[in-house]
């Protein structure tokens, strides 16, 4: 039996929200076999839970999966009056999944709840916002969503908003692509600290990252990003950023997306697990083995064929063992580090 996997990022709520027919909640619970994950495939792959992103796509964000575009046009901003209703719909999908799961799926608010879920065979979900366009500068929506279970916020996706500037998808490019957090962004970080909400740095540009490092009292977290030294995407983290994540007791989640793994930035599948292993080795060397985990990006990207979907996770764990990682380290990467770091971030 392989280790259970707790994962730093998936976009299944977006996949379900985009469905035009039927009941997406039933599709998830019964398994529709589409995309990378649903409840039966999570269970089959030993995926015990993770961060479920509420993400409002930009208009016209419907790239063809056959394209291999390294430098797509910048994603347009999302108007706030459109993003709040869409965010409510996705949050409602997550809450309905939990309510209608017959006790098989829970939205967790504490690290202890996640531990209990893993012990009891219940899927542990974290409600996460990727790109905080639905949150107003007065932070009223943050307060309300926190009460509804929100425990993680990425202030920006790869586009600007009132809080800051996300990195546009560029290759090759430094993550230093624009100005840092706005005053509203700094207030958002402080409010998240106060409420015990994780601040996710994946998609934030480099100046924004260092602004959070200066302001935040919590460990630095990048839920789904890789090493820039190995794959020079704007979405990946410099050596200095990886070190800072380790030094603050934070975590970086290995992103499985081909374009963030491959040295040539291509979105085509690499062969086998070599790229993933190289990024893990590198990130462990800089952040430390207690500060690296997984952030699959399931249902949000194109994945190595060696993984395929959530049912391929045991093959990844076997590859780690074959690479010489001992059982203790595999357990840390699979779920141990995530749960320990969340406990510190949320304060219990
Ligand atoms: Zn993302």
Short mmCIF file of C-alpha atoms and ligand atoms in Angstrom, two decimals:
data_model
loop_
_atom_site.label_atom_id
_atom_site.label_comp_id
_atom_site.label_asym_id
_atom_site.label_seq_id
_atom_site.Cartn_x
_atom_site.Cartn_y
_atom_site.Cartn_z
CA UNK A 1 0.00 0.00 0.00
CA UNK A 2 1.56 3.30 -0.99
CA UNK A 3 1.54 6.41 1.15
CA UNK A 4 -1.59 8.56 0.99
CA UNK A 5 -1.15 11.76 -1.00
CA UNK A 6 -2.32 15.16 0.18
CA UNK A 7 -2.00 17.58 -2.69
CA UNK A 8 -1.44 21.35 -2.90
CA UNK A 9 -3.56 22.24 -5.94
CA UNK A 10 -6.35 21.03 -8.20
CA UNK A 11 -8.80 22.73 -10.55
CA UNK A 12 -11.56 20.12 -10.52
CA UNK A 13 -14.12 22.74 -9.39
CA UNK A 14 -13.43 24.68 -12.59
CA UNK A 15 -13.79 21.52 -14.66
CA UNK A 16 -17.12 20.76 -12.99
CA UNK A 17 -18.34 24.37 -13.22
CA UNK A 18 -17.67 24.41 -16.97
CA UNK A 19 -19.94 21.38 -17.51
CA UNK A 20 -23.01 22.30 -19.49
CA UNK A 21 -25.17 19.26 -18.76
CA UNK A 22 -26.25 17.07 -15.88
CA UNK A 23 -25.30 17.45 -12.24
CA UNK A 24 -21.56 18.10 -11.82
CA UNK A 25 -21.68 17.14 -8.13
CA UNK A 26 -23.02 13.65 -8.96
CA UNK A 27 -20.47 13.42 -11.78
CA UNK A 28 -17.67 14.03 -9.28
CA UNK A 29 -19.04 11.69 -6.62
CA UNK A 30 -19.92 8.84 -9.00
CA UNK A 31 -16.89 9.44 -11.24
CA UNK A 32 -17.20 10.81 -14.77
CA UNK A 33 -13.76 9.62 -15.89
CA UNK A 34 -13.08 13.04 -17.48
CA UNK A 35 -10.04 15.21 -16.81
CA UNK A 36 -7.65 14.10 -14.08
CA UNK A 37 -9.73 13.42 -10.99
CA UNK A 38 -13.08 12.55 -9.46
CA UNK A 39 -13.91 10.82 -6.18
CA UNK A 40 -13.48 7.19 -7.35
CA UNK A 41 -10.16 7.99 -9.04
CA UNK A 42 -8.92 9.90 -5.96
CA UNK A 43 -9.65 6.85 -3.82
CA UNK A 44 -8.07 4.48 -6.34
CA UNK A 45 -4.92 6.63 -6.57
CA UNK A 46 -4.55 7.05 -2.79
CA UNK A 47 -5.24 10.78 -3.13
CA UNK A 48 -6.45 11.54 0.37
CA UNK A 49 -7.23 15.18 -0.28
CA UNK A 50 -5.85 18.57 -1.11
CA UNK A 51 -6.51 22.16 -2.06
CA UNK A 52 -9.61 22.66 -4.21
CA UNK A 53 -9.27 25.95 -6.10
CA UNK A 54 -12.06 28.42 -6.68
CA UNK A 55 -10.80 30.05 -9.86
CA UNK A 56 -12.66 32.46 -12.13
CA UNK A 57 -11.27 32.14 -15.65
CA UNK A 58 -10.50 35.16 -17.81
CA UNK A 59 -12.78 35.76 -20.79
CA UNK A 60 -11.48 33.93 -23.86
CA UNK A 61 -9.37 31.52 -21.77
CA UNK A 62 -10.12 28.48 -23.93
CA UNK A 63 -6.78 27.54 -25.47
CA UNK A 64 -6.65 24.42 -27.58
CA UNK A 65 -5.00 21.51 -25.81
CA UNK A 66 -3.04 20.64 -28.92
CA UNK A 67 -1.28 24.00 -28.91
CA UNK A 68 2.26 24.21 -27.56
CA UNK A 69 2.41 27.95 -26.97
CA UNK A 70 5.25 29.09 -24.71
CA UNK A 71 4.21 32.77 -24.61
CA UNK A 72 0.40 33.09 -24.77
CA UNK A 73 -1.17 36.57 -24.81
CA UNK A 74 -1.65 38.02 -21.29
CA UNK A 75 -4.91 36.94 -19.61
CA UNK A 76 -7.37 39.85 -19.31
CA UNK A 77 -8.48 41.05 -15.88
CA UNK A 78 -11.75 39.66 -14.53
CA UNK A 79 -14.34 42.27 -13.50
CA UNK A 80 -15.28 41.95 -9.83
CA UNK A 81 -19.02 42.05 -10.53
CA UNK A 82 -18.60 38.87 -12.60
CA UNK A 83 -16.16 37.07 -10.32
CA UNK A 84 -18.15 37.06 -7.07
CA UNK A 85 -21.15 35.11 -8.46
CA UNK A 86 -18.85 32.61 -10.21
CA UNK A 87 -16.80 32.15 -7.04
CA UNK A 88 -20.04 31.53 -5.11
CA UNK A 89 -21.05 28.88 -7.64
CA UNK A 90 -17.72 27.06 -7.31
CA UNK A 91 -17.72 27.30 -3.50
CA UNK A 92 -21.25 25.90 -3.58
CA UNK A 93 -20.09 22.95 -5.72
CA UNK A 94 -17.42 22.12 -3.12
CA UNK A 95 -19.85 22.42 -0.20
CA UNK A 96 -22.44 20.31 -2.04
CA UNK A 97 -19.86 17.63 -2.82
CA UNK A 98 -19.13 17.39 0.92
CA UNK A 99 -22.79 17.43 1.94
CA UNK A 100 -23.91 14.88 -0.63
CA UNK A 101 -20.90 12.57 -0.26
CA UNK A 102 -22.40 10.45 2.49
CA UNK A 103 -19.49 11.22 4.79
CA UNK A 104 -16.80 10.37 2.22
CA UNK A 105 -15.59 13.96 1.64
CA UNK A 106 -15.09 16.80 4.12
CA UNK A 107 -14.10 20.48 3.84
CA UNK A 108 -11.44 20.76 6.56
CA UNK A 109 -10.69 23.86 8.64
CA UNK A 110 -7.87 22.54 10.85
CA UNK A 111 -4.86 20.29 10.48
CA UNK A 112 -6.39 17.92 13.04
CA UNK A 113 -9.48 17.54 10.84
CA UNK A 114 -7.19 16.59 7.94
CA UNK A 115 -5.35 14.04 10.11
CA UNK A 116 -8.67 12.54 11.22
CA UNK A 117 -9.86 12.33 7.61
CA UNK A 118 -6.69 10.48 6.56
CA UNK A 119 -7.08 8.05 9.44
CA UNK A 120 -10.78 7.47 8.66
CA UNK A 121 -10.53 7.18 4.87
CA UNK A 122 -12.43 10.44 4.29
CA UNK A 123 -11.24 12.80 1.52
CA UNK A 124 -9.91 16.01 3.13
CA UNK A 125 -10.53 19.15 1.09
CA UNK A 126 -9.23 22.67 1.65
CA UNK A 127 -11.28 25.52 0.21
CA UNK A 128 -8.80 27.69 -1.70
CA UNK A 129 -9.19 30.82 -3.84
CA UNK A 130 -6.81 31.20 -6.78
CA UNK A 131 -6.92 34.87 -7.76
CA UNK A 132 -8.88 36.96 -5.25
CA UNK A 133 -10.97 39.03 -7.70
CA UNK A 134 -14.10 37.97 -5.80
CA UNK A 135 -12.80 39.65 -2.64
CA UNK A 136 -13.40 43.37 -2.17
CA UNK A 137 -10.86 45.86 -0.82
CA UNK A 138 -12.94 46.09 2.38
CA UNK A 139 -12.44 42.31 2.78
CA UNK A 140 -16.11 41.64 3.58
CA UNK A 141 -16.16 38.63 1.23
CA UNK A 142 -12.99 37.30 2.91
CA UNK A 143 -14.72 37.36 6.28
CA UNK A 144 -17.81 35.59 4.95
CA UNK A 145 -15.86 32.99 2.95
CA UNK A 146 -13.65 32.27 5.97
CA UNK A 147 -16.78 31.45 7.92
CA UNK A 148 -17.80 29.13 5.07
CA UNK A 149 -14.50 27.23 5.36
CA UNK A 150 -12.01 29.20 3.25
CA UNK A 151 -8.48 28.48 4.54
CA UNK A 152 -6.18 29.44 1.63
CA UNK A 153 -6.00 32.45 -0.71
CA UNK A 154 -3.73 33.17 -3.66
CA UNK A 155 -4.08 36.97 -3.93
CA UNK A 156 -3.50 36.82 -7.69
CA UNK A 157 -3.67 34.40 -10.59
CA UNK A 158 -1.49 35.17 -13.64
CA UNK A 159 -3.08 38.58 -14.20
CA UNK A 160 -3.37 41.86 -12.30
CA UNK A 161 -6.11 42.71 -9.79
CA UNK A 162 -6.65 45.20 -6.95
CA UNK A 163 -4.24 43.26 -4.70
CA UNK A 164 -1.22 42.80 -6.96
CA UNK A 165 0.25 41.48 -10.17
CA UNK A 166 0.40 37.85 -11.19
CA UNK A 167 3.14 36.52 -13.45
CA UNK A 168 2.00 36.26 -17.06
CA UNK A 169 2.89 32.85 -18.54
CA UNK A 170 6.24 33.45 -20.22
CA UNK A 171 9.12 31.21 -21.22
CA UNK A 172 11.93 31.88 -20.77
CA UNK A 173 11.33 34.62 -18.24
CA UNK A 174 12.32 35.66 -14.77
CA UNK A 175 9.40 35.79 -12.28
CA UNK A 176 10.32 39.46 -11.80
CA UNK A 177 7.65 40.76 -14.17
CA UNK A 178 6.15 43.85 -12.55
CA UNK A 179 5.33 45.83 -9.41
CA UNK A 180 4.67 44.37 -5.96
CA UNK A 181 1.54 44.23 -3.82
CA UNK A 182 -0.81 47.19 -3.70
CA UNK A 183 -1.87 48.67 -0.35
CA UNK A 184 -5.04 46.56 -0.62
CA UNK A 185 -2.83 43.52 -1.21
CA UNK A 186 -0.81 44.23 1.92
CA UNK A 187 -4.03 44.60 3.93
CA UNK A 188 -5.25 41.27 2.49
CA UNK A 189 -2.08 39.49 3.67
CA UNK A 190 -2.43 40.91 7.18
CA UNK A 191 -6.11 39.93 7.30
CA UNK A 192 -5.22 36.39 6.20
CA UNK A 193 -2.61 36.19 8.97
CA UNK A 194 -5.20 37.35 11.48
CA UNK A 195 -7.88 34.90 10.32
CA UNK A 196 -5.50 31.93 9.94
CA UNK A 197 -5.77 31.76 6.13
CA UNK A 198 -2.77 30.53 4.14
CA UNK A 199 -1.38 33.06 1.63
CA UNK A 200 -0.41 31.21 -1.57
CA UNK A 201 2.51 32.69 -3.52
CA UNK A 202 2.21 30.56 -6.69
CA UNK A 203 1.26 32.93 -9.57
CA UNK A 204 2.52 36.02 -7.69
CA UNK A 205 5.39 37.90 -9.30
CA UNK A 206 8.74 38.18 -7.56
CA UNK A 207 8.26 41.66 -6.08
CA UNK A 208 4.91 40.55 -4.68
CA UNK A 209 6.57 37.45 -3.21
CA UNK A 210 9.11 39.56 -1.31
CA UNK A 211 6.39 41.96 -0.16
CA UNK A 212 4.57 39.01 1.41
CA UNK A 213 7.85 37.79 2.92
CA UNK A 214 8.27 41.17 4.61
CA UNK A 215 4.68 41.56 5.86
CA UNK A 216 3.48 38.06 6.65
CA UNK A 217 3.87 36.43 10.03
CA UNK A 218 3.19 32.98 8.51
CA UNK A 219 5.54 30.54 6.72
CA UNK A 220 5.95 31.27 2.98
CA UNK A 221 3.93 28.88 0.83
CA UNK A 222 3.88 28.22 -2.91
CA UNK A 223 1.27 25.49 -3.40
CA UNK A 224 2.12 24.56 -7.01
CA UNK A 225 5.43 25.84 -8.41
CA UNK A 226 8.77 24.41 -9.52
CA UNK A 227 12.46 25.35 -9.70
CA UNK A 228 13.32 28.18 -12.10
CA UNK A 229 16.92 26.97 -12.38
CA UNK A 230 15.66 23.79 -14.11
CA UNK A 231 12.74 25.22 -16.09
CA UNK A 232 12.91 28.95 -16.78
CA UNK A 233 9.16 29.65 -16.70
CA UNK A 234 7.95 32.90 -15.09
CA UNK A 235 5.76 30.61 -12.89
CA UNK A 236 8.74 28.92 -11.24
CA UNK A 237 10.74 29.98 -8.18
CA UNK A 238 14.29 31.29 -8.02
CA UNK A 239 16.88 29.73 -5.72
CA UNK A 240 16.48 32.66 -3.33
CA UNK A 241 12.72 32.18 -3.17
CA UNK A 242 13.07 28.43 -2.55
CA UNK A 243 15.54 29.10 0.27
CA UNK A 244 13.21 31.66 1.84
CA UNK A 245 10.37 29.13 1.78
CA UNK A 246 12.52 26.66 3.71
CA UNK A 247 13.89 29.25 6.13
CA UNK A 248 10.40 30.42 7.15
CA UNK A 249 9.21 26.84 7.68
CA UNK A 250 6.96 26.99 4.58
CA UNK A 251 6.36 24.64 1.70
CA UNK A 252 6.62 24.40 -2.08
CA UNK A 253 4.35 21.92 -3.89
CA UNK A 254 5.80 20.19 -6.97
CA UNK A 255 3.69 21.21 -9.98
CA UNK A 256 3.15 18.29 -12.38
CA UNK A 257 2.45 20.54 -15.40
CA UNK A 258 4.68 19.66 -18.34
CA UNK A 259 5.48 23.30 -19.17
CA UNK A 260 6.74 24.02 -15.63
CA UNK A 261 8.77 20.80 -15.47
CA UNK A 262 10.54 20.73 -18.83
CA UNK A 263 13.82 22.56 -19.45
CA UNK A 264 12.54 23.63 -22.90
CA UNK A 265 9.18 24.93 -21.56
CA UNK A 266 7.18 22.69 -23.92
CA UNK A 267 3.70 21.52 -22.89
CA UNK A 268 4.22 18.16 -24.52
CA UNK A 269 4.63 15.19 -22.19
CA UNK A 270 8.12 14.28 -21.02
CA UNK A 271 9.03 10.60 -20.83
CA UNK A 272 8.79 9.01 -17.43
CA UNK A 273 9.39 10.74 -14.10
CA UNK A 274 12.90 12.16 -14.61
CA UNK A 275 11.85 15.83 -14.74
CA UNK A 276 9.71 15.49 -11.61
CA UNK A 277 12.55 13.79 -9.75
CA UNK A 278 15.03 16.47 -10.83
CA UNK A 279 12.76 19.27 -9.54
CA UNK A 280 12.16 17.42 -6.26
CA UNK A 281 15.91 16.88 -5.74
CA UNK A 282 16.62 20.51 -6.49
CA UNK A 283 13.85 21.97 -4.36
CA UNK A 284 14.81 19.68 -1.46
CA UNK A 285 18.44 20.83 -1.78
CA UNK A 286 17.38 24.48 -1.34
CA UNK A 287 14.21 24.44 0.79
CA UNK A 288 14.99 21.27 2.77
CA UNK A 289 13.22 17.90 2.85
CA UNK A 290 10.66 19.14 5.39
CA UNK A 291 9.49 21.92 3.06
CA UNK A 292 8.56 20.21 -0.21
CA UNK A 293 5.33 18.42 -1.15
CA UNK A 294 3.08 17.93 -4.17
CA UNK A 295 0.89 20.49 -5.95
CA UNK A 296 -0.36 18.44 -8.90
CA UNK A 297 -2.43 21.04 -10.78
CA UNK A 298 -4.82 18.16 -11.68
CA UNK A 299 -7.54 19.39 -14.05
CA UNK A 300 -5.64 22.65 -14.58
CA UNK A 301 -2.82 21.63 -16.90
CA UNK A 302 -1.31 19.03 -19.17
CA UNK A 303 0.41 16.26 -17.20
CA UNK A 304 3.20 13.80 -17.94
CA UNK A 305 1.77 10.66 -19.56
CA UNK A 306 3.58 8.67 -16.85
CA UNK A 307 1.04 10.06 -14.33
CA UNK A 308 -2.03 10.32 -16.58
CA UNK A 309 -4.53 11.17 -13.84
CA UNK A 310 -5.04 10.76 -10.08
CA UNK A 311 -4.80 6.99 -10.41
CA UNK A 312 -1.14 7.43 -11.49
CA UNK A 313 -0.01 8.73 -8.08
CA UNK A 314 1.18 5.31 -6.85
CA UNK A 315 3.48 5.15 -9.90
CA UNK A 316 5.00 8.50 -8.88
CA UNK A 317 5.56 7.23 -5.33
CA UNK A 318 7.19 4.09 -6.73
CA UNK A 319 9.45 6.32 -8.83
CA UNK A 320 10.48 8.21 -5.67
CA UNK A 321 11.35 4.93 -3.97
CA UNK A 322 13.22 3.77 -7.08
CA UNK A 323 15.12 7.08 -7.01
CA UNK A 324 16.45 6.17 -3.58
CA UNK A 325 14.10 8.17 -1.34
CA UNK A 326 13.47 6.28 1.89
CA UNK A 327 10.02 5.57 3.27
CA UNK A 328 10.22 8.45 5.76
CA UNK A 329 11.02 10.99 3.04
CA UNK A 330 8.33 9.60 0.72
CA UNK A 331 5.80 10.01 3.54
CA UNK A 332 6.88 13.62 4.13
CA UNK A 333 6.56 14.49 0.45
CA UNK A 334 3.27 12.62 0.02
CA UNK A 335 1.42 14.24 2.92
CA UNK A 336 3.47 14.66 6.11
CA UNK A 337 5.02 18.01 5.26
CA UNK A 338 1.76 19.51 4.04
CA UNK A 339 -0.13 18.65 7.21
CA UNK A 340 2.63 19.79 9.57
CA UNK A 341 3.09 23.11 7.75
CA UNK A 342 -0.66 23.74 7.60
CA UNK A 343 -0.85 23.22 11.33
CA UNK A 344 1.76 25.93 11.82
CA UNK A 345 0.14 28.27 9.31
CA UNK A 346 -3.37 27.94 10.66
CA UNK A 347 -2.38 27.70 14.30
CA UNK A 348 -3.88 24.30 15.08
ZN1 LIG B 1 -2.43 27.68 -10.77
#
